[in-house]
Amino acid sequence: IVFSRLPRRSAADHAGWRYEHVGWAYRYLSSSSRPSSSPEDPGATPSTFIPGRGADALYGLASLLFSGGLPPEVRPWFLGGRLIALRKDGDTPTSRKIRPIAIGSVLARVVSMVAARQFRERFSDLLTPPSSPPTQEGGAPWPTQCGLTSSGLEVLTHSVTALLEAHPDWVDAAVDFRNAFNALHRREFFSVVESSFPDLLPWVSTMYSCPTELFYRLDDSTSATIESRCGTRQGCPLGAQLFALGLHPLLCRLQALVGDRGVVISYADDLHIIAPPSVVSEALLALTATASPTTLSGGTSTPPDCRSSL
């Protein structure tokens, strides 16, 4: 991953580090048994890579961080980040629609990127309806959470279309959670990680057990900070996976409520309830009761709790 998959022309973190710096450190005093596959590009992937001191040092540091060995004294700075705003479709000066992206420490992002790749299949096994047991405890069907890749949206679209064609009397209620990644209470994904992925818990605890500071610039170019204390950070390579894990118990309870009368299917924060109108209405009423005021309208001065009554 470090050698061949780190993005090029990456954004700098709050210390000015980029993925390119990590790639350089990884290659430092390393060599290949044969020349680079692209003589014109000395930075191209060699035919056979032999790790050197740079790769060994980076691997040792990443292993220390993943195991929860980050010293508490440096945690606030190391896990801080630079906050930027990306405009969404429909954004205007009078009606702002932006997506907050936290560009965290590049080393932390590398560790999360490696973890996301290593746990990809295990995440999929949990989120995809398992064949054994075929139902939840109590006999309710499992919900469907589409894959955590770009193809997941396509799978979701085709699945919804197929269900509506197979059941002409059903309707599709599409729910898009407002500010979803930042609104999910962290205890939701912590409980899933602790029970199903205990070997990932030290690193998740390192990143999300305490608030961290995000730096941003005001309109007059002065700097300011805001605390990240709820949800997952968009920009974290594990953010989407942790959000999906945190949402999974709620989807299971929602599918248990719907039962065999319909289907609950989601991709990231796009949730669809496909069922007869009366069942959809029942499910939406229950789902609305779980939402925090921030998710439904306006904003509050305190982070949302996102407790579920389902």
Short mmCIF file of N, CA, C and O in Angstrom, two decimals, residues 1-77:
data_model
loop_
_atom_site.label_atom_id
_atom_site.label_comp_id
_atom_site.label_asym_id
_atom_site.label_seq_id
_atom_site.Cartn_x
_atom_site.Cartn_y
_atom_site.Cartn_z
N ILE A 1 0.84 -1.20 0.00
CA ILE A 1 0.00 0.00 0.00
C ILE A 1 0.87 1.25 0.00
O ILE A 1 0.68 2.17 -0.79
N VAL A 2 1.85 1.30 0.91
CA VAL A 2 2.69 2.48 1.00
C VAL A 2 3.47 2.69 -0.29
O VAL A 2 3.63 3.81 -0.77
N PHE A 3 3.93 1.59 -0.89
CA PHE A 3 4.79 1.73 -2.05
C PHE A 3 4.02 2.06 -3.32
O PHE A 3 4.44 2.89 -4.12
N SER A 4 2.87 1.41 -3.52
CA SER A 4 2.21 1.53 -4.83
C SER A 4 0.83 2.16 -4.80
O SER A 4 0.30 2.49 -5.85
N ARG A 5 0.23 2.36 -3.62
CA ARG A 5 -1.16 2.80 -3.58
C ARG A 5 -1.36 4.18 -2.95
O ARG A 5 -2.48 4.67 -2.93
N LEU A 6 -0.33 4.78 -2.40
CA LEU A 6 -0.52 6.11 -1.83
C LEU A 6 -0.83 7.10 -2.94
O LEU A 6 -0.19 7.10 -3.99
N PRO A 7 -1.82 7.97 -2.74
CA PRO A 7 -2.19 8.94 -3.78
C PRO A 7 -1.03 9.88 -4.10
O PRO A 7 -0.20 10.21 -3.25
N ARG A 8 -0.99 10.31 -5.34
CA ARG A 8 -0.04 11.34 -5.76
C ARG A 8 -0.71 12.70 -5.70
O ARG A 8 -1.92 12.81 -5.75
N ARG A 9 0.10 13.75 -5.61
CA ARG A 9 -0.40 15.12 -5.52
C ARG A 9 -1.42 15.26 -4.39
O ARG A 9 -2.49 15.82 -4.54
N SER A 10 -1.06 14.71 -3.24
CA SER A 10 -1.99 14.66 -2.11
C SER A 10 -2.03 16.00 -1.37
O SER A 10 -1.14 16.84 -1.50
N ALA A 11 -3.08 16.18 -0.58
CA ALA A 11 -3.23 17.38 0.23
C ALA A 11 -2.34 17.28 1.46
O ALA A 11 -2.16 16.20 2.03
N ALA A 12 -1.80 18.41 1.88
CA ALA A 12 -0.93 18.44 3.05
C ALA A 12 -1.75 18.43 4.33
O ALA A 12 -2.86 18.96 4.37
N ASP A 13 -1.21 17.80 5.36
CA ASP A 13 -1.88 17.85 6.66
C ASP A 13 -1.51 19.14 7.37
O ASP A 13 -0.87 20.03 6.79
N HIS A 14 -1.89 19.28 8.64
CA HIS A 14 -1.67 20.53 9.35
C HIS A 14 -0.20 20.79 9.65
O HIS A 14 0.16 21.88 10.08
N ALA A 15 0.66 19.79 9.42
CA ALA A 15 2.10 19.98 9.59
C ALA A 15 2.81 20.14 8.25
O ALA A 15 4.03 20.32 8.21
N GLY A 16 2.06 20.07 7.15
CA GLY A 16 2.66 20.21 5.83
C GLY A 16 3.09 18.90 5.20
O GLY A 16 3.59 18.88 4.08
N TRP A 17 2.89 17.78 5.91
CA TRP A 17 3.29 16.48 5.37
C TRP A 17 2.26 15.99 4.35
O TRP A 17 1.07 16.21 4.49
N ARG A 18 2.78 15.29 3.35
CA ARG A 18 1.95 14.70 2.30
C ARG A 18 2.28 13.22 2.17
O ARG A 18 3.30 12.74 2.68
N TYR A 19 1.42 12.50 1.45
CA TYR A 19 1.70 11.08 1.21
C TYR A 19 3.04 10.90 0.50
O TYR A 19 3.73 9.90 0.71
N GLU A 20 3.41 11.86 -0.34
CA GLU A 20 4.67 11.74 -1.06
C GLU A 20 5.86 11.68 -0.12
O GLU A 20 6.85 10.99 -0.39
N HIS A 21 5.78 12.39 1.01
CA HIS A 21 6.87 12.35 1.98
C HIS A 21 7.00 10.96 2.60
O HIS A 21 8.12 10.47 2.82
N VAL A 22 5.86 10.33 2.89
CA VAL A 22 5.89 8.99 3.46
C VAL A 22 6.46 8.01 2.44
O VAL A 22 7.26 7.12 2.77
N GLY A 23 6.05 8.17 1.17
CA GLY A 23 6.60 7.31 0.13
C GLY A 23 8.11 7.45 0.00
O GLY A 23 8.82 6.46 -0.18
N TRP A 24 8.59 8.69 0.12
CA TRP A 24 10.03 8.89 0.05
C TRP A 24 10.73 8.21 1.23
O TRP A 24 11.76 7.55 1.08
N ALA A 25 10.17 8.37 2.44
CA ALA A 25 10.77 7.75 3.62
C ALA A 25 10.78 6.24 3.49
O ALA A 25 11.72 5.56 3.91
N TYR A 26 9.73 5.70 2.88
CA TYR A 26 9.64 4.25 2.72
C TYR A 26 10.74 3.74 1.79
O TYR A 26 11.30 2.66 1.99
N ARG A 27 11.06 4.53 0.78
CA ARG A 27 12.07 4.10 -0.19
C ARG A 27 13.50 4.38 0.27
O ARG A 27 14.45 3.89 -0.32
N TYR A 28 13.65 5.17 1.32
CA TYR A 28 14.98 5.61 1.74
C TYR A 28 15.87 4.41 2.08
O TYR A 28 15.51 3.56 2.89
N LEU A 29 17.02 4.36 1.44
CA LEU A 29 17.99 3.28 1.62
C LEU A 29 17.39 1.91 1.32
O LEU A 29 17.83 0.90 1.86
N SER A 30 16.36 1.89 0.48
CA SER A 30 15.83 0.62 0.00
C SER A 30 16.29 0.45 -1.44
O SER A 30 16.75 1.39 -2.08
N SER A 31 16.17 -0.74 -1.95
CA SER A 31 16.67 -0.98 -3.30
C SER A 31 15.83 -2.04 -3.97
O SER A 31 14.92 -2.62 -3.38
N SER A 32 16.13 -2.30 -5.22
CA SER A 32 15.43 -3.33 -5.97
C SER A 32 16.45 -4.27 -6.57
O SER A 32 17.58 -3.89 -6.86
N SER A 33 16.06 -5.51 -6.76
CA SER A 33 16.99 -6.48 -7.32
C SER A 33 17.17 -6.28 -8.81
O SER A 33 18.15 -6.73 -9.38
N ARG A 34 16.21 -5.60 -9.44
CA ARG A 34 16.32 -5.25 -10.85
C ARG A 34 15.99 -3.78 -11.00
O ARG A 34 15.32 -3.19 -10.14
N PRO A 35 16.40 -3.16 -12.08
CA PRO A 35 16.10 -1.73 -12.26
C PRO A 35 14.60 -1.48 -12.28
O PRO A 35 13.80 -2.39 -12.48
N SER A 36 14.26 -0.23 -12.08
CA SER A 36 12.86 0.17 -12.11
C SER A 36 12.23 -0.23 -13.43
O SER A 36 12.87 -0.24 -14.48
N SER A 37 10.95 -0.58 -13.37
CA SER A 37 10.24 -0.97 -14.58
C SER A 37 10.07 0.20 -15.53
O SER A 37 9.69 0.01 -16.68
N SER A 38 10.34 1.42 -15.06
CA SER A 38 10.24 2.60 -15.91
C SER A 38 11.51 3.43 -15.73
O SER A 38 11.59 4.26 -14.83
N PRO A 39 12.53 3.21 -16.55
CA PRO A 39 13.80 3.93 -16.38
C PRO A 39 13.64 5.44 -16.43
O PRO A 39 14.40 6.17 -15.82
N GLU A 40 12.62 5.92 -17.15
CA GLU A 40 12.41 7.36 -17.25
C GLU A 40 11.87 7.94 -15.95
O GLU A 40 11.92 9.14 -15.73
N ASP A 41 11.31 7.09 -15.11
CA ASP A 41 10.70 7.55 -13.86
C ASP A 41 11.37 6.83 -12.69
O ASP A 41 11.00 5.72 -12.35
N PRO A 42 12.38 7.44 -12.07
CA PRO A 42 13.09 6.77 -10.98
C PRO A 42 12.18 6.42 -9.81
O PRO A 42 12.50 5.55 -9.01
N GLY A 43 11.04 7.10 -9.68
CA GLY A 43 10.14 6.82 -8.57
C GLY A 43 9.14 5.72 -8.86
O GLY A 43 8.29 5.43 -8.03
N ALA A 44 9.22 5.12 -10.05
CA ALA A 44 8.26 4.08 -10.40
C ALA A 44 8.51 2.82 -9.56
O ALA A 44 9.58 2.63 -8.99
N THR A 45 7.51 1.97 -9.51
CA THR A 45 7.62 0.74 -8.72
C THR A 45 8.69 -0.17 -9.30
O THR A 45 8.65 -0.50 -10.49
N PRO A 46 9.67 -0.59 -8.51
CA PRO A 46 10.69 -1.50 -9.03
C PRO A 46 10.13 -2.89 -9.24
O PRO A 46 9.08 -3.24 -8.70
N SER A 47 10.85 -3.68 -10.01
CA SER A 47 10.39 -5.03 -10.29
C SER A 47 10.35 -5.86 -9.01
O SER A 47 9.42 -6.62 -8.77
N THR A 48 11.36 -5.74 -8.18
CA THR A 48 11.40 -6.45 -6.91
C THR A 48 11.90 -5.49 -5.85
O THR A 48 12.99 -4.94 -5.98
N PHE A 49 11.11 -5.30 -4.81
CA PHE A 49 11.46 -4.31 -3.79
C PHE A 49 12.11 -4.99 -2.60
O PHE A 49 11.61 -6.00 -2.10
N ILE A 50 13.23 -4.44 -2.15
CA ILE A 50 13.92 -4.95 -0.97
C ILE A 50 13.87 -3.86 0.09
O ILE A 50 14.47 -2.80 -0.08
N PRO A 51 13.12 -4.06 1.18
CA PRO A 51 13.00 -3.01 2.19
C PRO A 51 14.35 -2.64 2.78
O PRO A 51 15.23 -3.49 2.97
N GLY A 52 14.51 -1.37 3.07
CA GLY A 52 15.70 -0.88 3.73
C GLY A 52 15.34 -0.23 5.05
O GLY A 52 14.27 -0.48 5.60
N ARG A 53 16.22 0.63 5.54
CA ARG A 53 15.99 1.23 6.86
C ARG A 53 14.74 2.09 6.89
O ARG A 53 14.03 2.13 7.89
N GLY A 54 14.47 2.80 5.79
CA GLY A 54 13.28 3.64 5.76
C GLY A 54 12.01 2.83 5.88
O GLY A 54 11.11 3.15 6.67
N ALA A 55 11.91 1.75 5.10
CA ALA A 55 10.72 0.90 5.15
C ALA A 55 10.58 0.23 6.51
O ALA A 55 9.49 0.14 7.07
N ASP A 56 11.70 -0.25 7.05
CA ASP A 56 11.65 -0.91 8.36
C ASP A 56 11.21 0.06 9.45
O ASP A 56 10.41 -0.29 10.33
N ALA A 57 11.74 1.28 9.40
CA ALA A 57 11.38 2.27 10.42
C ALA A 57 9.91 2.65 10.32
O ALA A 57 9.21 2.77 11.33
N LEU A 58 9.42 2.83 9.09
CA LEU A 58 8.02 3.20 8.90
C LEU A 58 7.10 2.06 9.34
O LEU A 58 6.06 2.30 9.96
N TYR A 59 7.49 0.83 9.03
CA TYR A 59 6.68 -0.32 9.45
C TYR A 59 6.64 -0.40 10.98
O TYR A 59 5.59 -0.66 11.57
N GLY A 60 7.78 -0.18 11.61
CA GLY A 60 7.81 -0.22 13.07
C GLY A 60 6.95 0.85 13.70
O GLY A 60 6.23 0.61 14.68
N LEU A 61 6.99 2.07 13.13
CA LEU A 61 6.18 3.16 13.65
C LEU A 61 4.69 2.87 13.45
O LEU A 61 3.88 3.07 14.36
N ALA A 62 4.33 2.38 12.26
CA ALA A 62 2.93 2.07 11.99
C ALA A 62 2.42 0.97 12.92
O ALA A 62 1.28 1.03 13.41
N SER A 63 3.24 -0.02 13.18
CA SER A 63 2.84 -1.11 14.08
C SER A 63 2.64 -0.59 15.50
O SER A 63 1.71 -1.00 16.20
N LEU A 64 3.53 0.31 15.93
CA LEU A 64 3.40 0.90 17.26
C LEU A 64 2.09 1.69 17.38
O LEU A 64 1.36 1.57 18.37
N LEU A 65 1.79 2.48 16.36
CA LEU A 65 0.56 3.27 16.38
C LEU A 65 -0.67 2.38 16.36
O LEU A 65 -1.63 2.59 17.11
N PHE A 66 -0.67 1.36 15.51
CA PHE A 66 -1.83 0.48 15.37
C PHE A 66 -2.12 -0.25 16.67
O PHE A 66 -3.28 -0.53 16.99
N SER A 67 -1.08 -0.56 17.43
CA SER A 67 -1.27 -1.29 18.69
C SER A 67 -1.66 -0.38 19.84
O SER A 67 -1.78 -0.84 20.98
N GLY A 68 -1.86 0.91 19.56
CA GLY A 68 -2.26 1.84 20.61
C GLY A 68 -1.11 2.45 21.36
O GLY A 68 -1.30 2.95 22.48
N GLY A 69 0.08 2.45 20.77
CA GLY A 69 1.27 2.93 21.47
C GLY A 69 1.57 4.40 21.30
O GLY A 69 2.68 4.83 21.64
N LEU A 70 0.63 5.18 20.80
CA LEU A 70 0.88 6.61 20.64
C LEU A 70 0.93 7.28 22.02
O LEU A 70 -0.01 7.17 22.80
N PRO A 71 2.02 7.99 22.34
CA PRO A 71 2.11 8.64 23.66
C PRO A 71 1.00 9.66 23.84
O PRO A 71 0.71 10.44 22.93
N PRO A 72 0.34 9.67 24.99
CA PRO A 72 -0.77 10.61 25.22
C PRO A 72 -0.36 12.06 25.05
O PRO A 72 -1.18 12.90 24.66
N GLU A 73 0.91 12.38 25.32
CA GLU A 73 1.35 13.77 25.26
C GLU A 73 1.27 14.34 23.84
O GLU A 73 1.08 15.54 23.66
N VAL A 74 1.45 13.49 22.84
CA VAL A 74 1.46 14.00 21.47
C VAL A 74 0.15 13.71 20.74
O VAL A 74 -0.03 14.12 19.60
N ARG A 75 -0.77 13.02 21.41
CA ARG A 75 -2.01 12.63 20.74
C ARG A 75 -2.81 13.80 20.20
O ARG A 75 -3.25 13.76 19.04
N PRO A 76 -3.04 14.88 20.98
CA PRO A 76 -3.87 15.98 20.45
C PRO A 76 -3.34 16.55 19.15
O PRO A 76 -4.11 16.83 18.22
N TRP A 77 -2.01 16.72 19.06
CA TRP A 77 -1.46 17.27 17.82
C TRP A 77 -1.42 16.22 16.72
O TRP A 77 -1.82 16.48 15.59
#
